[in-house]
Coordinates of C-alpha atoms (C1' of nucleotides) in Angstrom, one line a residue:
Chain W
X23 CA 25.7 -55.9 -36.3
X24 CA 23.3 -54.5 -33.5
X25 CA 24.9 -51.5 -31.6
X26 CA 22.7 -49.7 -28.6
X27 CA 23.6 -46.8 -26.6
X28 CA 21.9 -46.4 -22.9
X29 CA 22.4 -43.7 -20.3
X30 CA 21.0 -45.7 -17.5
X31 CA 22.0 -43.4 -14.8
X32 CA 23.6 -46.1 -12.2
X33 CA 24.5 -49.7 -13.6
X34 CA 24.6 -51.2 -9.9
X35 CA 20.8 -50.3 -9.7
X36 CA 19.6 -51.0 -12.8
X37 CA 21.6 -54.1 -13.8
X38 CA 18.2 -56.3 -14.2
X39 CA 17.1 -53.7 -16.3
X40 CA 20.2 -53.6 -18.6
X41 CA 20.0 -57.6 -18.9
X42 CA 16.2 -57.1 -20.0
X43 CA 17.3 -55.0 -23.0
X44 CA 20.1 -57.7 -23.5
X45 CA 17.6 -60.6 -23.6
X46 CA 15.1 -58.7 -25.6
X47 CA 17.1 -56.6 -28.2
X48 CA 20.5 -58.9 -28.1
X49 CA 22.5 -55.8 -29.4
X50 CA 26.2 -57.1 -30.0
X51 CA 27.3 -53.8 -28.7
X52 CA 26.1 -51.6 -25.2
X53 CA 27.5 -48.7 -24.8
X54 CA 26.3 -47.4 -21.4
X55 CA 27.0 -43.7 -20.1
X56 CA 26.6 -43.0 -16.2
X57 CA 27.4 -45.7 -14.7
X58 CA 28.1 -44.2 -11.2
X59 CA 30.7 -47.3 -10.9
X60 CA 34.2 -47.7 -10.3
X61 CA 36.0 -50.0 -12.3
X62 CA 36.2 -52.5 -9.6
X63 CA 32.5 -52.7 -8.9
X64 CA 31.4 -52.8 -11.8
X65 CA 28.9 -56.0 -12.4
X66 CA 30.3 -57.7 -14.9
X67 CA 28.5 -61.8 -14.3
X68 CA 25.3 -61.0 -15.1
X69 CA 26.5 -59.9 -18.2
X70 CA 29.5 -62.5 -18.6
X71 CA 26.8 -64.9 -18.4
X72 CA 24.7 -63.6 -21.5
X73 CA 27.7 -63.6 -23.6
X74 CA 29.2 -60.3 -23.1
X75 CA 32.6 -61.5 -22.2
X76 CA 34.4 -58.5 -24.0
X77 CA 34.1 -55.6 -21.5
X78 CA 35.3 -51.8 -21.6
X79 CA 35.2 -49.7 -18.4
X80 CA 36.3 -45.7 -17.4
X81 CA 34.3 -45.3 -14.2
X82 CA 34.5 -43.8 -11.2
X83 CA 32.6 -43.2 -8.1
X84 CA 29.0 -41.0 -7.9
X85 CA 29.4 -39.5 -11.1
X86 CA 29.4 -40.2 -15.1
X87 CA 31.2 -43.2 -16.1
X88 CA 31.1 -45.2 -19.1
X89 CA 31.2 -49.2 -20.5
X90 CA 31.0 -50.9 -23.0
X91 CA 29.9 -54.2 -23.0
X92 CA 30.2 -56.5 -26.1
X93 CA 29.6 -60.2 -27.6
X94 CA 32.4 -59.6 -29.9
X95 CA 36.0 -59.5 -29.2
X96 CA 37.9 -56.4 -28.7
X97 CA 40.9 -56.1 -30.1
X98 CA 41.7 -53.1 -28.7
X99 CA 40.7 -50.3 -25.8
X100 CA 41.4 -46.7 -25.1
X101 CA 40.1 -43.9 -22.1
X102 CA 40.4 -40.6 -23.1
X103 CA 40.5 -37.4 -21.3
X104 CA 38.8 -34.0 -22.2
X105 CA 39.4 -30.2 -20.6
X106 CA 41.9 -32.1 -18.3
X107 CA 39.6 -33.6 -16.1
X108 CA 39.8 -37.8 -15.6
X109 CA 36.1 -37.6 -15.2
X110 CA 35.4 -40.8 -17.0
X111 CA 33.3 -39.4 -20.4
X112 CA 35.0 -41.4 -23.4
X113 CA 35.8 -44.6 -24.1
X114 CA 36.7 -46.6 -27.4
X115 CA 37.0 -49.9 -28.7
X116 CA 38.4 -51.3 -31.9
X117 CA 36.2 -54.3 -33.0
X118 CA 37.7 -57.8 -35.4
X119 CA 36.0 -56.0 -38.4
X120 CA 38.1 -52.8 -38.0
X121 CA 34.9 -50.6 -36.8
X122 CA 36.2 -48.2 -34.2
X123 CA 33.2 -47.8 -31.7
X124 CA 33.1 -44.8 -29.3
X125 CA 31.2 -44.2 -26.3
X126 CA 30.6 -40.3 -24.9
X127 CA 29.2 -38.6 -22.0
X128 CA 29.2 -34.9 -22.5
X129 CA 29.1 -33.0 -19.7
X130 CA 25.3 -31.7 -19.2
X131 CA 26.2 -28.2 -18.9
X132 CA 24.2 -27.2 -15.7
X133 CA 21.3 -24.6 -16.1
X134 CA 22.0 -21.5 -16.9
X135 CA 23.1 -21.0 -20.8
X136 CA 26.0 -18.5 -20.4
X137 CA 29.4 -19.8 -20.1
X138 CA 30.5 -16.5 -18.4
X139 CA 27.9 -17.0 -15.6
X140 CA 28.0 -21.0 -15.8
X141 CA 31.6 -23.2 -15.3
X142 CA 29.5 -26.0 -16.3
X143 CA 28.1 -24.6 -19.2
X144 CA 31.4 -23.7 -20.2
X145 CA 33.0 -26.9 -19.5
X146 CA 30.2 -28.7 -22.0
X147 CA 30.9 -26.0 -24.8
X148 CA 34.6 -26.4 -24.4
X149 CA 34.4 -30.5 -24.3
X150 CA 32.2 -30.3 -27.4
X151 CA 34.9 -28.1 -29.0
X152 CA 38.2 -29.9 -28.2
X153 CA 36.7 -33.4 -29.9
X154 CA 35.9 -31.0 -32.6
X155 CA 39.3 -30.5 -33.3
X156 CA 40.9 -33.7 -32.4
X157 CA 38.8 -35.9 -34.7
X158 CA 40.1 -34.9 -37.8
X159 CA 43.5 -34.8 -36.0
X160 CA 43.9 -38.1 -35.6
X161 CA 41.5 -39.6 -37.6
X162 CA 40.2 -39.5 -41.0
X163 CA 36.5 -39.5 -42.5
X164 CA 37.0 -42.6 -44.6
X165 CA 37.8 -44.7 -41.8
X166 CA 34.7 -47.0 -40.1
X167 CA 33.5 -45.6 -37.0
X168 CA 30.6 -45.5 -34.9
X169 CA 30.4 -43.4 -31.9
X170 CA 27.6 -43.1 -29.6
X171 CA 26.3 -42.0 -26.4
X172 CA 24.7 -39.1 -24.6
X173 CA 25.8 -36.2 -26.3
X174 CA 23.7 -33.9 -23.8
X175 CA 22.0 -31.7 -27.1
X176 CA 19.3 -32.0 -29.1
X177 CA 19.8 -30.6 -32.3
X178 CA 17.0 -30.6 -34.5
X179 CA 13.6 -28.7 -33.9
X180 CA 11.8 -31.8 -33.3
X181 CA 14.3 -33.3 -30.9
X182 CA 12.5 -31.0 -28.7
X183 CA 8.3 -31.1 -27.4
X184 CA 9.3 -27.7 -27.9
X185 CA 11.5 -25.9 -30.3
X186 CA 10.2 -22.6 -29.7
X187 CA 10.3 -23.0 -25.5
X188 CA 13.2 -24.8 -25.2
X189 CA 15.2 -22.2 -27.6
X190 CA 17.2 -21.0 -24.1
X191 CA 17.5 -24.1 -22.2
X192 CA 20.3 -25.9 -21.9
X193 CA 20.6 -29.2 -24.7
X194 CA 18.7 -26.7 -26.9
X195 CA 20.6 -23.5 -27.1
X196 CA 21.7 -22.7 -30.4
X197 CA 24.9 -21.7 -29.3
X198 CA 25.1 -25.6 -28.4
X199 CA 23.1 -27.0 -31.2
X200 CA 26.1 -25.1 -33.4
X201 CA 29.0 -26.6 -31.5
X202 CA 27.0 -30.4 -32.1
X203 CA 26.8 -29.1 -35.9
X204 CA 30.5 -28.2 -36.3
X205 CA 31.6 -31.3 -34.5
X206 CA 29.5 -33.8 -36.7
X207 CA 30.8 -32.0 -40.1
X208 CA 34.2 -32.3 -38.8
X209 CA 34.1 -35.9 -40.2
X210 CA 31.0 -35.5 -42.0
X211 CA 29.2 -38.5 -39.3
X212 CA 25.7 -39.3 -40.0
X213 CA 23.3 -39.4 -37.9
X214 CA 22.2 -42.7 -38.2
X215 CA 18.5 -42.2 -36.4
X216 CA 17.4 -39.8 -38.4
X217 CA 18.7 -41.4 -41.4
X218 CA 15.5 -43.4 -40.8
X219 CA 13.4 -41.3 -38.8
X220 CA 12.4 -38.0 -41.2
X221 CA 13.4 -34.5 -39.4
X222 CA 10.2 -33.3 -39.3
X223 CA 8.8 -36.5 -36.8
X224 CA 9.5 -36.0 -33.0
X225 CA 11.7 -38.2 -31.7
X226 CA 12.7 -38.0 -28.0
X227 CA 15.4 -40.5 -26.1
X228 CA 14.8 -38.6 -22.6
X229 CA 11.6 -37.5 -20.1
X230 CA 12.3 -35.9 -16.6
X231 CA 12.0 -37.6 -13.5
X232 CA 10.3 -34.7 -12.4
X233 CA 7.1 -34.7 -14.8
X234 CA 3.9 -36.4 -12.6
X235 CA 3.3 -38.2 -16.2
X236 CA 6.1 -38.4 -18.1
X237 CA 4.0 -40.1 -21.3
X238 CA 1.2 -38.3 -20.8
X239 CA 3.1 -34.6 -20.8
X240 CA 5.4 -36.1 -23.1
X241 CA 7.7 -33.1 -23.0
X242 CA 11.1 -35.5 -24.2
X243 CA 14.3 -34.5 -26.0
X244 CA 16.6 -36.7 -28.0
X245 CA 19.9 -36.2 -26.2
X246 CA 21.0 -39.9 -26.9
X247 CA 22.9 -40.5 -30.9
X248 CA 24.5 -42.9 -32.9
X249 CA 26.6 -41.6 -35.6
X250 CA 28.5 -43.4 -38.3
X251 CA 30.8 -42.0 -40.1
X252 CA 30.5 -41.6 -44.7
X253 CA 32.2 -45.1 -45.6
X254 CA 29.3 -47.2 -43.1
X255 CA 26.5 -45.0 -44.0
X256 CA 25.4 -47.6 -46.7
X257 CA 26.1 -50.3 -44.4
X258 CA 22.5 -48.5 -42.1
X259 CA 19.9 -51.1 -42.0
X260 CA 17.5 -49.8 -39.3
X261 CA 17.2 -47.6 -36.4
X262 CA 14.8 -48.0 -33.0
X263 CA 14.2 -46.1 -30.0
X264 CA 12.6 -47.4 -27.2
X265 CA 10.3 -45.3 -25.8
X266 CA 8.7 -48.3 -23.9
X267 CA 11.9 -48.9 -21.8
X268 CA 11.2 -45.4 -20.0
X269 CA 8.4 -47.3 -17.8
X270 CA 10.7 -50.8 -17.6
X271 CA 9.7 -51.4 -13.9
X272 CA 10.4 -50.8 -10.9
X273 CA 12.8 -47.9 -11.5
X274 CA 13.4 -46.8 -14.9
X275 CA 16.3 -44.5 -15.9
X276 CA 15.4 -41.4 -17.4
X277 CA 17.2 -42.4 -20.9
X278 CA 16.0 -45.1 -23.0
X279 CA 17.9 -47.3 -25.2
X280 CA 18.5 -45.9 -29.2
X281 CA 19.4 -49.2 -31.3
X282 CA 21.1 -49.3 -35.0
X283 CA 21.4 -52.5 -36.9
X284 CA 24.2 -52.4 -40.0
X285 CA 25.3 -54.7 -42.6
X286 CA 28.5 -55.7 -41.4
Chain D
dA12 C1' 7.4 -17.8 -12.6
dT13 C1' 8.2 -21.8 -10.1
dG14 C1' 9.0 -26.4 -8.6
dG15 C1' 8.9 -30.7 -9.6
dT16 C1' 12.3 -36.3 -9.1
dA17 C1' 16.3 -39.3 -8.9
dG18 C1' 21.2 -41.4 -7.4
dC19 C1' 24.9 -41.4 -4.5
dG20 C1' 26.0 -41.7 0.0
dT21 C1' 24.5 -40.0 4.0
dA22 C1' 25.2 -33.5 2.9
dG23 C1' 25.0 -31.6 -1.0
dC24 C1' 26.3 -32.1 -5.6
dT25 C1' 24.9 -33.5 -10.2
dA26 C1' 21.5 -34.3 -13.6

DNA sequence: ATGGTAGCGTAGCTA
Protein backbone atom coordinates (compact mmCIF):
# COMPACT_ATOMS: atom_id res chain seq x y z
CA UNK A 1 0.00 0.00 0.00
CA UNK A 2 1.17 3.59 -1.30
CA UNK A 3 0.06 6.42 1.06
CA UNK A 4 1.15 10.31 0.15
CA UNK A 5 0.44 13.38 2.06
CA UNK A 6 0.31 16.94 0.04
CA UNK A 7 -0.42 20.42 1.39
CA UNK A 8 -1.13 21.85 -1.98
CA UNK A 9 -2.46 25.07 -0.73
CA UNK A 10 -5.84 25.31 -2.92
CA UNK A 11 -7.08 22.00 -4.67
CA UNK A 12 -9.40 24.09 -7.21
CA UNK A 13 -6.01 25.62 -8.61
CA UNK A 14 -3.93 22.98 -8.56
CA UNK A 15 -6.15 20.05 -9.46
CA UNK A 16 -3.92 19.21 -12.78
CA UNK A 17 -1.11 19.15 -10.54
CA UNK A 18 -2.63 16.68 -7.94
CA UNK A 19 -3.72 14.35 -10.97
CA UNK A 20 0.16 14.50 -12.17
CA UNK A 21 1.30 13.07 -8.83
CA UNK A 22 -1.70 10.58 -9.25
CA UNK A 23 -0.58 9.35 -12.63
CA UNK A 24 2.99 9.39 -11.74
CA UNK A 25 3.22 8.00 -8.18
CA UNK A 26 -0.39 6.09 -8.17
CA UNK A 27 -0.42 6.35 -4.30
CA UNK A 28 -3.59 4.36 -3.07
CA UNK A 29 -4.06 6.94 -0.51
CA UNK A 30 -3.88 11.23 -0.82
CA UNK A 31 -4.24 12.91 1.94
CA UNK A 32 -4.35 16.61 1.04
CA UNK A 33 -4.29 19.57 3.65
CA UNK A 34 -5.48 23.19 2.46
CA UNK A 35 -7.70 22.66 0.30
CA UNK A 36 -9.36 26.22 0.47
CA UNK A 37 -12.67 24.21 -0.74
CA UNK A 38 -15.95 23.70 0.63
CA UNK A 39 -17.38 20.46 0.57
CA UNK A 40 -19.59 21.16 -2.27
CA UNK A 41 -16.83 22.47 -4.64
CA UNK A 42 -14.73 20.23 -4.16
CA UNK A 43 -13.40 18.54 -7.68
CA UNK A 44 -14.04 15.26 -7.24
CA UNK A 45 -14.19 13.86 -11.54
CA UNK A 46 -10.92 14.38 -12.35
CA UNK A 47 -10.13 12.26 -9.62
CA UNK A 48 -13.27 9.88 -9.91
CA UNK A 49 -11.97 9.27 -13.22
CA UNK A 50 -8.39 7.89 -12.10
CA UNK A 51 -9.98 5.59 -9.71
CA UNK A 52 -10.34 7.46 -6.67
CA UNK A 53 -13.94 6.85 -6.13
CA UNK A 54 -13.58 6.66 -2.23
CA UNK A 55 -13.49 10.32 -1.16
CA UNK A 56 -13.17 12.12 2.43
CA UNK A 57 -13.81 15.89 2.74
CA UNK A 58 -13.84 18.69 5.93
CA UNK A 59 -13.49 21.83 3.98
CA UNK A 60 -14.51 25.04 4.03
CA UNK A 61 -14.16 28.30 2.35
CA UNK A 62 -10.56 30.48 2.06
CA UNK A 63 -8.93 28.64 4.68
CA UNK A 64 -7.30 25.00 5.64
CA UNK A 65 -9.38 22.16 4.69
CA UNK A 66 -8.61 18.64 4.29
CA UNK A 67 -9.42 15.34 1.85
CA UNK A 68 -8.62 12.37 1.41
CA UNK A 69 -8.90 10.77 -1.71
CA UNK A 70 -8.51 6.96 -2.05
CA UNK A 71 -8.52 3.82 -4.58
CA UNK A 72 -9.66 1.71 -1.83
CA UNK A 73 -12.92 1.56 -0.12
CA UNK A 74 -13.65 3.26 3.08
CA UNK A 75 -15.45 1.66 5.37
CA UNK A 76 -15.69 4.36 7.49
CA UNK A 77 -15.26 8.46 8.02
CA UNK A 78 -14.90 10.79 10.83
CA UNK A 79 -14.29 15.08 11.13
CA UNK A 80 -12.98 16.03 14.15
CA UNK A 81 -12.77 19.20 15.94
CA UNK A 82 -9.86 20.73 18.02
CA UNK A 83 -9.80 23.98 20.61
CA UNK A 84 -13.52 24.30 19.58
CA UNK A 85 -13.09 25.68 16.39
CA UNK A 86 -14.86 23.75 13.07
CA UNK A 87 -11.96 24.92 11.22
CA UNK A 88 -11.64 21.86 9.13
CA UNK A 89 -7.92 20.35 10.35
CA UNK A 90 -8.59 16.54 10.88
CA UNK A 91 -10.01 13.97 9.15
CA UNK A 92 -9.94 9.99 9.34
CA UNK A 93 -10.74 7.08 7.54
CA UNK A 94 -10.94 3.44 8.38
CA UNK A 95 -9.61 1.34 5.43
CA UNK A 96 -10.92 -2.85 4.48
CA UNK A 97 -7.61 -3.92 6.08
CA UNK A 98 -8.41 -2.23 9.44
CA UNK A 99 -5.59 0.65 9.06
CA UNK A 100 -7.05 3.78 10.56
CA UNK A 101 -5.55 6.66 8.28
CA UNK A 102 -5.54 10.22 9.58
CA UNK A 103 -5.11 13.40 7.93
CA UNK A 104 -3.95 16.83 10.02
CA UNK A 105 -3.56 20.38 9.46
CA UNK A 106 -2.03 21.99 12.44
CA UNK A 107 -2.56 25.33 12.73
CA UNK A 108 0.76 27.30 11.61
CA UNK A 109 1.07 29.35 14.61
CA UNK A 110 1.63 32.85 13.08
CA UNK A 111 5.04 34.63 13.72
CA UNK A 112 5.84 35.54 16.74
CA UNK A 113 6.86 32.46 19.26
CA UNK A 114 5.14 33.50 22.45
CA UNK A 115 1.74 32.25 23.16
CA UNK A 116 1.22 35.26 25.56
CA UNK A 117 1.93 37.77 22.73
CA UNK A 118 0.60 35.41 19.80
CA UNK A 119 -3.32 33.84 19.80
CA UNK A 120 -2.13 31.90 17.03
CA UNK A 121 0.79 30.70 18.50
CA UNK A 122 -1.16 29.66 21.19
CA UNK A 123 -3.87 28.08 19.36
CA UNK A 124 -1.03 25.67 17.57
CA UNK A 125 0.54 24.77 21.03
CA UNK A 126 -2.79 24.14 22.49
CA UNK A 127 -4.10 21.95 19.22
CA UNK A 128 -0.79 20.04 19.40
CA UNK A 129 -1.53 19.37 23.09
CA UNK A 130 -5.23 18.35 23.10
CA UNK A 131 -4.45 15.31 20.35
CA UNK A 132 -1.70 14.65 22.84
CA UNK A 133 -4.06 13.65 25.23
CA UNK A 134 -6.83 12.22 23.27
CA UNK A 135 -4.82 9.67 21.44
CA UNK A 136 -4.14 7.43 24.05
CA UNK A 137 -7.79 8.21 25.25
CA UNK A 138 -9.42 6.61 22.75
CA UNK A 139 -7.00 4.70 21.14
CA UNK A 140 -4.31 2.28 21.84
CA UNK A 141 -0.67 1.84 20.47
CA UNK A 142 -1.12 -1.61 19.22
CA UNK A 143 -3.78 -0.70 16.97
CA UNK A 144 -2.74 -0.01 12.96
CA UNK A 145 -2.73 3.52 12.16
CA UNK A 146 -1.11 5.88 9.93
CA UNK A 147 -1.69 9.52 10.31
CA UNK A 148 -0.30 12.10 8.18
CA UNK A 149 -0.27 15.61 7.10
CA UNK A 150 1.22 19.00 7.76
CA UNK A 151 2.09 18.95 11.15
CA UNK A 152 3.38 22.78 10.90
CA UNK A 153 7.07 21.62 12.97
CA UNK A 154 10.10 20.47 12.02
CA UNK A 155 11.55 18.53 14.68
CA UNK A 156 14.90 17.41 14.09
CA UNK A 157 18.08 19.59 13.49
CA UNK A 158 18.24 18.84 9.98
CA UNK A 159 14.58 19.40 9.22
CA UNK A 160 15.86 22.79 9.15
CA UNK A 161 18.75 24.65 6.41
CA UNK A 162 19.26 25.91 9.69
CA UNK A 163 19.11 24.58 13.14
CA UNK A 164 21.07 27.13 14.72
CA UNK A 165 18.96 30.27 12.86
CA UNK A 166 15.77 28.89 12.92
CA UNK A 167 16.08 27.92 16.85
CA UNK A 168 13.28 31.02 17.45
CA UNK A 169 11.10 30.72 14.48
CA UNK A 170 8.04 29.40 14.47
CA UNK A 171 7.96 25.29 13.12
CA UNK A 172 11.38 25.24 14.93
CA UNK A 173 10.99 26.51 18.47
CA UNK A 174 11.78 24.07 20.90
CA UNK A 175 8.96 24.84 22.93
CA UNK A 176 7.12 23.35 19.68
CA UNK A 177 9.61 20.71 18.65
CA UNK A 178 8.71 19.32 22.55
CA UNK A 179 4.93 19.43 22.19
CA UNK A 180 5.60 17.32 18.45
CA UNK A 181 7.91 14.95 20.86
CA UNK A 182 5.31 14.42 23.59
CA UNK A 183 2.61 13.86 21.08
CA UNK A 184 4.45 11.15 18.97
CA UNK A 185 5.50 9.18 22.28
CA UNK A 186 2.06 9.26 23.33
CA UNK A 187 1.58 6.22 21.15
CA UNK A 188 5.04 5.65 20.45
CA UNK A 189 4.31 6.57 16.22
CA UNK A 190 7.26 6.26 14.04
CA UNK A 191 8.29 8.40 11.93
CA UNK A 192 8.22 6.54 8.99
CA UNK A 193 10.63 9.12 6.77
CA UNK A 194 13.25 9.07 8.74
CA UNK A 195 12.96 5.47 9.40
CA UNK A 196 14.73 5.54 6.00
CA UNK A 197 16.21 8.75 5.67
CA UNK A 198 19.26 8.88 8.65
CA UNK A 199 18.76 12.06 11.09
CA UNK A 200 21.75 13.41 10.32
CA UNK A 201 20.73 13.98 6.26
CA UNK A 202 18.61 17.21 5.48
CA UNK A 203 15.46 16.55 4.39
CA UNK A 204 13.08 19.44 3.69
CA UNK A 205 9.13 18.98 2.46
CA UNK A 206 8.69 22.99 2.20
CA UNK A 207 10.56 26.29 0.46
CA UNK A 208 8.96 29.86 0.62
CA UNK A 209 7.23 31.47 -2.00
CA UNK A 210 9.13 34.32 -1.10
CA UNK A 211 12.82 33.07 -1.90
CA UNK A 212 13.96 34.55 -5.67
CA UNK A 213 15.41 30.81 -5.98
CA UNK A 214 13.91 28.54 -3.85
CA UNK A 215 16.52 25.52 -5.13
CA UNK A 216 19.23 27.45 -5.35
CA UNK A 217 18.88 29.15 -1.60
CA UNK A 218 17.52 25.94 -0.60
CA UNK A 219 16.56 27.23 2.90
CA UNK A 220 13.53 24.18 3.22
CA UNK A 221 11.95 22.63 6.38
CA UNK A 222 10.27 19.28 6.67
CA UNK A 223 6.91 20.31 8.08
CA UNK A 224 5.04 17.48 6.07
CA UNK A 225 5.08 13.53 8.15
CA UNK A 226 3.83 10.26 7.90
CA UNK A 227 3.73 8.29 11.11
CA UNK A 228 2.80 4.80 11.72
CA UNK A 229 2.15 3.58 14.72
CA UNK A 230 4.63 0.25 16.65
CA UNK A 231 2.44 -2.81 15.16
CA UNK A 232 2.99 -1.38 11.12
CA UNK A 233 6.47 -0.31 11.67
CA UNK A 234 7.75 -3.61 10.16
CA UNK A 235 5.26 -3.43 7.63
CA UNK A 236 7.76 0.16 6.29
CA UNK A 237 9.01 -0.61 2.86
CA UNK A 238 10.18 2.76 1.57
CA UNK A 239 9.82 6.39 1.92
CA UNK A 240 10.25 9.39 -0.91
CA UNK A 241 10.04 12.99 -0.91
CA UNK A 242 9.59 14.89 -3.85
CA UNK A 243 11.61 17.64 -3.96
CA UNK A 244 10.99 17.85 -7.87
CA UNK A 245 7.20 18.55 -7.44
CA UNK A 246 8.22 22.12 -5.85
CA UNK A 247 8.91 23.38 -9.62
CA UNK A 248 5.71 21.11 -11.13
CA UNK A 249 4.70 24.00 -13.58
CA UNK A 250 2.99 26.55 -13.87
CA UNK A 251 2.23 27.16 -10.21
CA UNK A 252 3.64 24.88 -7.78
CA UNK A 253 2.45 24.79 -4.09
CA UNK A 254 4.92 25.52 -1.62
CA UNK A 255 4.67 21.72 -0.16
CA UNK A 256 5.69 18.79 -2.01
CA UNK A 257 4.33 15.42 -1.82
CA UNK A 258 6.14 12.84 1.11
CA UNK A 259 5.28 9.11 -0.10
CA UNK A 260 5.44 5.72 2.13
CA UNK A 261 4.97 2.36 0.58
CA UNK A 262 4.12 -0.66 3.29
CA UNK A 263 3.62 -4.31 3.15
CA UNK A 264 0.08 -4.54 3.59
C1' DA B 1 17.24 44.14 10.32
C1' DT B 2 14.08 43.77 6.71
C1' DG B 3 11.24 42.26 3.07
C1' DG B 4 10.36 39.10 0.15
C1' DT B 5 5.41 35.70 -2.54
C1' DA B 6 1.02 33.32 -2.82
C1' DG B 7 -4.39 32.28 -2.53
C1' DC B 8 -8.79 33.80 -1.72
C1' DG B 9 -11.82 37.12 -3.07
C1' DT B 10 -11.82 41.51 -4.15
C1' DA B 11 -9.70 44.16 1.63
C1' DG B 12 -7.22 42.08 4.45
C1' DC B 13 -6.30 37.76 6.50
C1' DT B 14 -3.50 33.64 6.55
C1' DA B 15 0.50 31.22 5.50
Amino acid sequence: MRIATWNINSVRLRVDLVTRLLDEAAPDLLCLQETKCEDGKFPREPFIERGYTHIALSGMRTYHGVAILSRLPLEASEIRHWCGKEDCRHVLVRLPNGVEVHNVYVPAGGDIPDPEANEKFRHKLAFVGEMTAWWPDVRRAEQPMILVGDLNIAPLENDVWSHRQLLDVVSHTPVEVEKLTAMQASLGWVDAVRHFVPADQKLYTWWSYRARDWAASDRGRRLDHIWVTPPLAPALQGARVLREARGWLPKPSDHVPVLVDLDL
